[in-house]
mmCIF file of C-alpha atoms and ligand atoms in Angstrom:
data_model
loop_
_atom_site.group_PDB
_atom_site.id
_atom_site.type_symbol
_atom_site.label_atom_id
_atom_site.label_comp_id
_atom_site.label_asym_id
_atom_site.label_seq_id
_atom_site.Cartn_x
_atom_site.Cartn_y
_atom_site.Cartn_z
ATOM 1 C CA UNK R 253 0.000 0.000 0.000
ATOM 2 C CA UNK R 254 1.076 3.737 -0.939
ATOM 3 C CA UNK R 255 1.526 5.669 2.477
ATOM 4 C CA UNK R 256 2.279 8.891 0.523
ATOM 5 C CA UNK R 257 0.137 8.544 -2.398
ATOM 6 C CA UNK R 258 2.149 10.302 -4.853
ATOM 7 C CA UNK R 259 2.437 8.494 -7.771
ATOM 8 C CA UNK R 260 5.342 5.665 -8.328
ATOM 9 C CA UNK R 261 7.931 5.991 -6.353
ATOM 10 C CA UNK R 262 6.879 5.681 -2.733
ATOM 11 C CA UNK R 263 8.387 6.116 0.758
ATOM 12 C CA UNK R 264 9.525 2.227 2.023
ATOM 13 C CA UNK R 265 9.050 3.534 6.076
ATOM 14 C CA UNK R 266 8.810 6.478 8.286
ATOM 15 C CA UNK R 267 11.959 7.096 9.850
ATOM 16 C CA UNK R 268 10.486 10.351 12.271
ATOM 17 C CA UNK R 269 6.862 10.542 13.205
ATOM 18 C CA UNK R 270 5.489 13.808 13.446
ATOM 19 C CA UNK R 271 5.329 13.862 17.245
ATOM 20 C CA UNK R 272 8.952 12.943 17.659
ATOM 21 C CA UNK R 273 9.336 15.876 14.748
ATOM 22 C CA UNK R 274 7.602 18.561 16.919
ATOM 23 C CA UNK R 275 9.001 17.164 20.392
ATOM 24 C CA UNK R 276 12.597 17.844 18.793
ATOM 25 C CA UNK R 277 12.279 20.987 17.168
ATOM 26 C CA UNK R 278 10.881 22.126 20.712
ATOM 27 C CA UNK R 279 13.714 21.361 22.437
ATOM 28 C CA UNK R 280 15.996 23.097 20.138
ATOM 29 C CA UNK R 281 14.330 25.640 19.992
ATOM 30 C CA UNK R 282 14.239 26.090 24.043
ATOM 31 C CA UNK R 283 18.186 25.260 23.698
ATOM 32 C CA UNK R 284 18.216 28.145 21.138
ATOM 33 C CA UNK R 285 15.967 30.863 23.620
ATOM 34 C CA UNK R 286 18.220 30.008 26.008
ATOM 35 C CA UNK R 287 21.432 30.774 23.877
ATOM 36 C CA UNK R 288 20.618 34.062 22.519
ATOM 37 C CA UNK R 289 18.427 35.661 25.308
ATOM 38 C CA UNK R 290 20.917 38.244 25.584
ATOM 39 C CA UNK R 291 21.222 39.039 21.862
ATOM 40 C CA UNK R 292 18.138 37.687 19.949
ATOM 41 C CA UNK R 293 18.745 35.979 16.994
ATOM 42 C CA UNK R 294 18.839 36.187 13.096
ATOM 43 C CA UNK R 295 17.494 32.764 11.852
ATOM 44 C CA UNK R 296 18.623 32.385 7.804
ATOM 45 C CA UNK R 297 16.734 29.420 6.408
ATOM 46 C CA UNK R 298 18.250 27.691 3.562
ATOM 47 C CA UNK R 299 15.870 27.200 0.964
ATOM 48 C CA UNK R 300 13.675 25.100 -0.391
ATOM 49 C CA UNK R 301 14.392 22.439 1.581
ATOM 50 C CA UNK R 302 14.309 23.968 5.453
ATOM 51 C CA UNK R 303 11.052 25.764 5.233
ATOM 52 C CA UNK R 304 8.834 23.476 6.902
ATOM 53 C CA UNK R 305 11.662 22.769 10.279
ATOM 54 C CA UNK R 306 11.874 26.602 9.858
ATOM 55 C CA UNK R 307 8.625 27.418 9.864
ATOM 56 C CA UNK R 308 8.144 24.908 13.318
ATOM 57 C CA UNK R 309 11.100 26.029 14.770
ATOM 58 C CA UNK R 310 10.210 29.960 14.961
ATOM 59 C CA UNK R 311 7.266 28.964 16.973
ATOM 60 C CA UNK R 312 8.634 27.357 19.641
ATOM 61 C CA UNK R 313 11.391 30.365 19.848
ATOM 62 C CA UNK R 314 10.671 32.646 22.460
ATOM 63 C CA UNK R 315 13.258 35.482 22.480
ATOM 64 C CA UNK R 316 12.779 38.240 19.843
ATOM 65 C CA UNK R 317 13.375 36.392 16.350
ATOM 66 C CA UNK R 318 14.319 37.411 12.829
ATOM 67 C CA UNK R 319 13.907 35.138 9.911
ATOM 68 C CA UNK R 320 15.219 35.831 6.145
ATOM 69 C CA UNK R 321 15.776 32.761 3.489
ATOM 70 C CA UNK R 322 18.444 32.067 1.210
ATOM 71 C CA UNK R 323 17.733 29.795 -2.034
ATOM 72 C CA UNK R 324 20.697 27.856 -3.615
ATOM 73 C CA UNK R 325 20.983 25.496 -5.965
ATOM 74 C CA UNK R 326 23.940 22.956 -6.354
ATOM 75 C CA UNK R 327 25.966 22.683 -9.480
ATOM 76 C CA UNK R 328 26.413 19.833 -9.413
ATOM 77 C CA UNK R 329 27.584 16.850 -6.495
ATOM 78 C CA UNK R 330 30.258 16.599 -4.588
ATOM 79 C CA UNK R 331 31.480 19.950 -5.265
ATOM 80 C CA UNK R 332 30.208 22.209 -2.406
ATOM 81 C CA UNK R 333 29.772 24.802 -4.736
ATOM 82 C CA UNK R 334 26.271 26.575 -4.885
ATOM 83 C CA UNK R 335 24.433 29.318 -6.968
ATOM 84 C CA UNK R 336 22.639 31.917 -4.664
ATOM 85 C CA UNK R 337 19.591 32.014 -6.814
ATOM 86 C CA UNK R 338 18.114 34.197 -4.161
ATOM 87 C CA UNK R 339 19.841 36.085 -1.608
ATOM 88 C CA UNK R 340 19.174 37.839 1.483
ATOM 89 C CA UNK R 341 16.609 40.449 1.662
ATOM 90 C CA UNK R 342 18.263 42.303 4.710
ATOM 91 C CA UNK R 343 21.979 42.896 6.040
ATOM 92 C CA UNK R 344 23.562 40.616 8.616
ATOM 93 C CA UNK R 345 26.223 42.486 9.684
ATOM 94 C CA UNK R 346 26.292 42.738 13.717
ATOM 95 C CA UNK R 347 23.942 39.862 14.184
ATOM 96 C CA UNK R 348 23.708 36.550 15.587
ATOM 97 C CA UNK R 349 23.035 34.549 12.680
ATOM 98 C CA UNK R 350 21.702 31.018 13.186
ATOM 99 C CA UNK R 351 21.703 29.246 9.531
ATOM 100 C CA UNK R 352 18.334 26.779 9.430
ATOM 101 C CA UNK R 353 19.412 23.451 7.194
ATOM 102 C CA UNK R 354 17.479 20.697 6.094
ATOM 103 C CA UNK R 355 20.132 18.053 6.675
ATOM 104 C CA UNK R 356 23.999 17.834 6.409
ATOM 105 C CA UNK R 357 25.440 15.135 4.306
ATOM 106 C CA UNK R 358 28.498 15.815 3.041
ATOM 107 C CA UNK R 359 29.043 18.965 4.639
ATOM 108 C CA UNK R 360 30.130 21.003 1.364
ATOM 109 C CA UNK R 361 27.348 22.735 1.040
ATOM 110 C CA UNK R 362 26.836 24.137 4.758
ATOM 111 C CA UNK R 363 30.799 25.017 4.419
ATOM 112 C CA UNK R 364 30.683 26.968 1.704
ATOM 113 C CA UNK R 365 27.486 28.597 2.877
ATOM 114 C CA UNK R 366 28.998 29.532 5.941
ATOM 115 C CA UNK R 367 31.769 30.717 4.088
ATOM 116 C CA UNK R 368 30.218 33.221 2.306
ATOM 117 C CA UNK R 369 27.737 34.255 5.224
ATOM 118 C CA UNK R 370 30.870 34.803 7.370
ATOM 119 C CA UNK R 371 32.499 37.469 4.899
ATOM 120 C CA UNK R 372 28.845 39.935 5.881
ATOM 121 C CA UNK R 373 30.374 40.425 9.158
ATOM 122 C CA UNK R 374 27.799 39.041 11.580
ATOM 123 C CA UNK R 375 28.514 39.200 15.168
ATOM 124 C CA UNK R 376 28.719 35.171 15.106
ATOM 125 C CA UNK R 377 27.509 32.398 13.696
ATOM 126 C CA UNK R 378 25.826 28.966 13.982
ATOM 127 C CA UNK R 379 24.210 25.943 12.228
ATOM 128 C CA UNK R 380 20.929 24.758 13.140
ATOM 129 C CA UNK R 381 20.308 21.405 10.988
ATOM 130 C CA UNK R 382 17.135 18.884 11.122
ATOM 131 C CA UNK R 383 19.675 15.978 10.390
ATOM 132 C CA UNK R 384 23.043 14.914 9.936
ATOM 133 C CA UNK R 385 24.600 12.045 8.388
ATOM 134 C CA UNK R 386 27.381 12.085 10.446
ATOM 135 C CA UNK R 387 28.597 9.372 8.833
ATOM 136 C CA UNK R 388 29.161 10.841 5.560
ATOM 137 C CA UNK R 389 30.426 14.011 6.563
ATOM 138 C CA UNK R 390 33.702 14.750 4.675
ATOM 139 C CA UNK R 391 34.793 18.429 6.097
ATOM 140 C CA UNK R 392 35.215 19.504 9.580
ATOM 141 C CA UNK R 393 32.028 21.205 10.657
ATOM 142 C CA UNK R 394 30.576 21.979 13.804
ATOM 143 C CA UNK R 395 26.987 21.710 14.460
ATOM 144 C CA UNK R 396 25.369 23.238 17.659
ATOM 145 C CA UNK R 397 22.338 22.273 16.782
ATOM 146 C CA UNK R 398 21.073 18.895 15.468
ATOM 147 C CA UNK R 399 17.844 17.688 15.776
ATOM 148 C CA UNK R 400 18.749 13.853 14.543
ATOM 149 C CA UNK R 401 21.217 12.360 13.355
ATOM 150 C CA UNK R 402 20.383 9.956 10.483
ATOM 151 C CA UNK R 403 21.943 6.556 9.033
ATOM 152 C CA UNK R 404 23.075 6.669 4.861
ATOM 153 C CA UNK R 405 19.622 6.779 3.444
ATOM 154 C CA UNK R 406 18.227 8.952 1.375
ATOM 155 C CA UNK R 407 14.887 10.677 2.882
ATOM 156 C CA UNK R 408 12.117 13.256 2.123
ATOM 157 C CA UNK R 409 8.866 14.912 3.886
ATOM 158 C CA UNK R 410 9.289 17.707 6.112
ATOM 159 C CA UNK R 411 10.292 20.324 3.343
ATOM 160 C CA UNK R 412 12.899 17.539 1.779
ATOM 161 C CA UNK R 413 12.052 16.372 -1.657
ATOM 162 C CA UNK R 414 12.732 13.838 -4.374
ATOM 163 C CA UNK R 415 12.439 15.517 -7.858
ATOM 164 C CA UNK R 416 10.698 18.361 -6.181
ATOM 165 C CA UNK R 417 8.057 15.766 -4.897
ATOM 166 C CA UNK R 418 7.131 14.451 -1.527
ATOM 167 C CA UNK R 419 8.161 18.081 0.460
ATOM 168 C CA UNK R 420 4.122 17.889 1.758
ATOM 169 C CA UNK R 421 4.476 14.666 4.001
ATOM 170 C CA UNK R 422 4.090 15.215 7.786
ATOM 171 C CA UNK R 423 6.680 13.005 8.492
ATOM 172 C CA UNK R 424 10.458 11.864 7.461
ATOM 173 C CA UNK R 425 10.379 8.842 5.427
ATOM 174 C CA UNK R 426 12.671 6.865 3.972
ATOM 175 C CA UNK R 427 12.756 6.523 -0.255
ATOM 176 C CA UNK R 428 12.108 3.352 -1.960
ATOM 177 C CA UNK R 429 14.054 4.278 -4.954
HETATM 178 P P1 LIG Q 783 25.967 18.142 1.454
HETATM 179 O O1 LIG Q 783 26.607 19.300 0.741
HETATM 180 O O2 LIG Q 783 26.047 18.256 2.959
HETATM 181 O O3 LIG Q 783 26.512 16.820 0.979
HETATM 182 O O4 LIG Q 783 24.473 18.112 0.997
HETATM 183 C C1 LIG Q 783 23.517 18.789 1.653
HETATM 184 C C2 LIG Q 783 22.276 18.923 0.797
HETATM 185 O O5 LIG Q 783 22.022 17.745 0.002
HETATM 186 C C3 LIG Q 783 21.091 19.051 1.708
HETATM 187 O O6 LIG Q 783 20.859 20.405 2.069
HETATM 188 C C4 LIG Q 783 19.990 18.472 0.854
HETATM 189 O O7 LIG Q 783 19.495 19.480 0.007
HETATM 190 C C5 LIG Q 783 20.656 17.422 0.033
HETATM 191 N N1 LIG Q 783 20.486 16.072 0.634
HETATM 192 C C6 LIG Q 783 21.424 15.303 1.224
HETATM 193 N N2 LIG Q 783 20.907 14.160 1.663
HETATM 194 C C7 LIG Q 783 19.588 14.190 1.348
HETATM 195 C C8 LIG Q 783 18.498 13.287 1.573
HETATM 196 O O8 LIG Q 783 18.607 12.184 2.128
HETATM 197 N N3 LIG Q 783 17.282 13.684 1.108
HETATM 198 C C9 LIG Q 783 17.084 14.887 0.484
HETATM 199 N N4 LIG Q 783 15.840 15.179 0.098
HETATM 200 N N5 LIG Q 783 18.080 15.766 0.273
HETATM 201 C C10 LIG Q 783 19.316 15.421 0.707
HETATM 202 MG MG1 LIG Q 784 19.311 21.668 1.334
#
């Protein structure tokens, strides 16, 4: 039977319900009010893929809280280097910046995202990612906040697609490819 309905290709199993989804994304977001009481914070959500956990997570933040989006697209694998097909709206400069990921694989993309986010001068910097395959990580890169860390598989829901597909589902499943 099709548990996502959506043509062909299906998901095989849920890996994250939607109730350990929300109880997650609460807690890092507490961990995150916490953090920044002092300072507030400048959440920059990596588009398309983080708007849903984005989207969650400013709800459960509770200290003052400013959101702007980045979209990239990769040029290919393995590279680490990405197109800014939209930038940010507003300056960074003198703020703590909290970058909102999907999921860290690799790790060439947050890098060089980082990277670049670094030379606007903000006062510092963080990631914030939904998952990590830790396991696959090939650069160095710290991650204060993780909501999950994932085996090698590759998953959608939750903002995550496959061919632009399956970014509705209230869950994280796991592809039958
Ligand atoms: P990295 O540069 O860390 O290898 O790749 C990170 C990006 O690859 C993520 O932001 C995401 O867009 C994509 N990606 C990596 N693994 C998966 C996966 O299992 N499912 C989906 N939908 N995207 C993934
Ligand atoms: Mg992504």
């Amino acid at each position: 039977m099709k548990i996502s309905n959506d043509g062909d290709i299906d998901v095989a199993k849920v890996l994250i319900t939607p109730d350990r989804l929300q109880q997650r994304v609460s807690e890092l977001a507490l961990q995150i009010s916490q953090d920044f009481s002092e300072t507030g914070v400048a959440l920059v959500a990596i588009l398309r893929g983080s708007f849903v956990f984005a989207a969650d997570l400013i709800r459960y933040i509770t200290i003052p809280v400013y959101v702007d989006f980045m979209s990239i697209s990769s040029y290919g694998s393995q590279t680490g280097i990405v197109r800014i097909t939209k930038d940010l709206d507003e300056s960074i400069r003198g703020r703590h910046v909290l970058m909102v990921e999907d999921i860290i694989d690799t790790g060439l993309t947050a890098s060089y995202l980082i990277q670049n986010l670094r030379r606007r001068e903000p006062a510092s910097i963080e990631i914030c990612a939904l998952l990590d395959k830790s396991a696959r990580r090939i650069i160095d890169l710290p991650i204060k906040y993780s909501g999950f860390d994932i085996p090698d598989v590759f998953v959608v829901g939750y903002g995550m697609d496959y061919r632009q597909r399956f970014r509705n589902l209230p869950y994280i499943g796991v592809l039958a490819l």
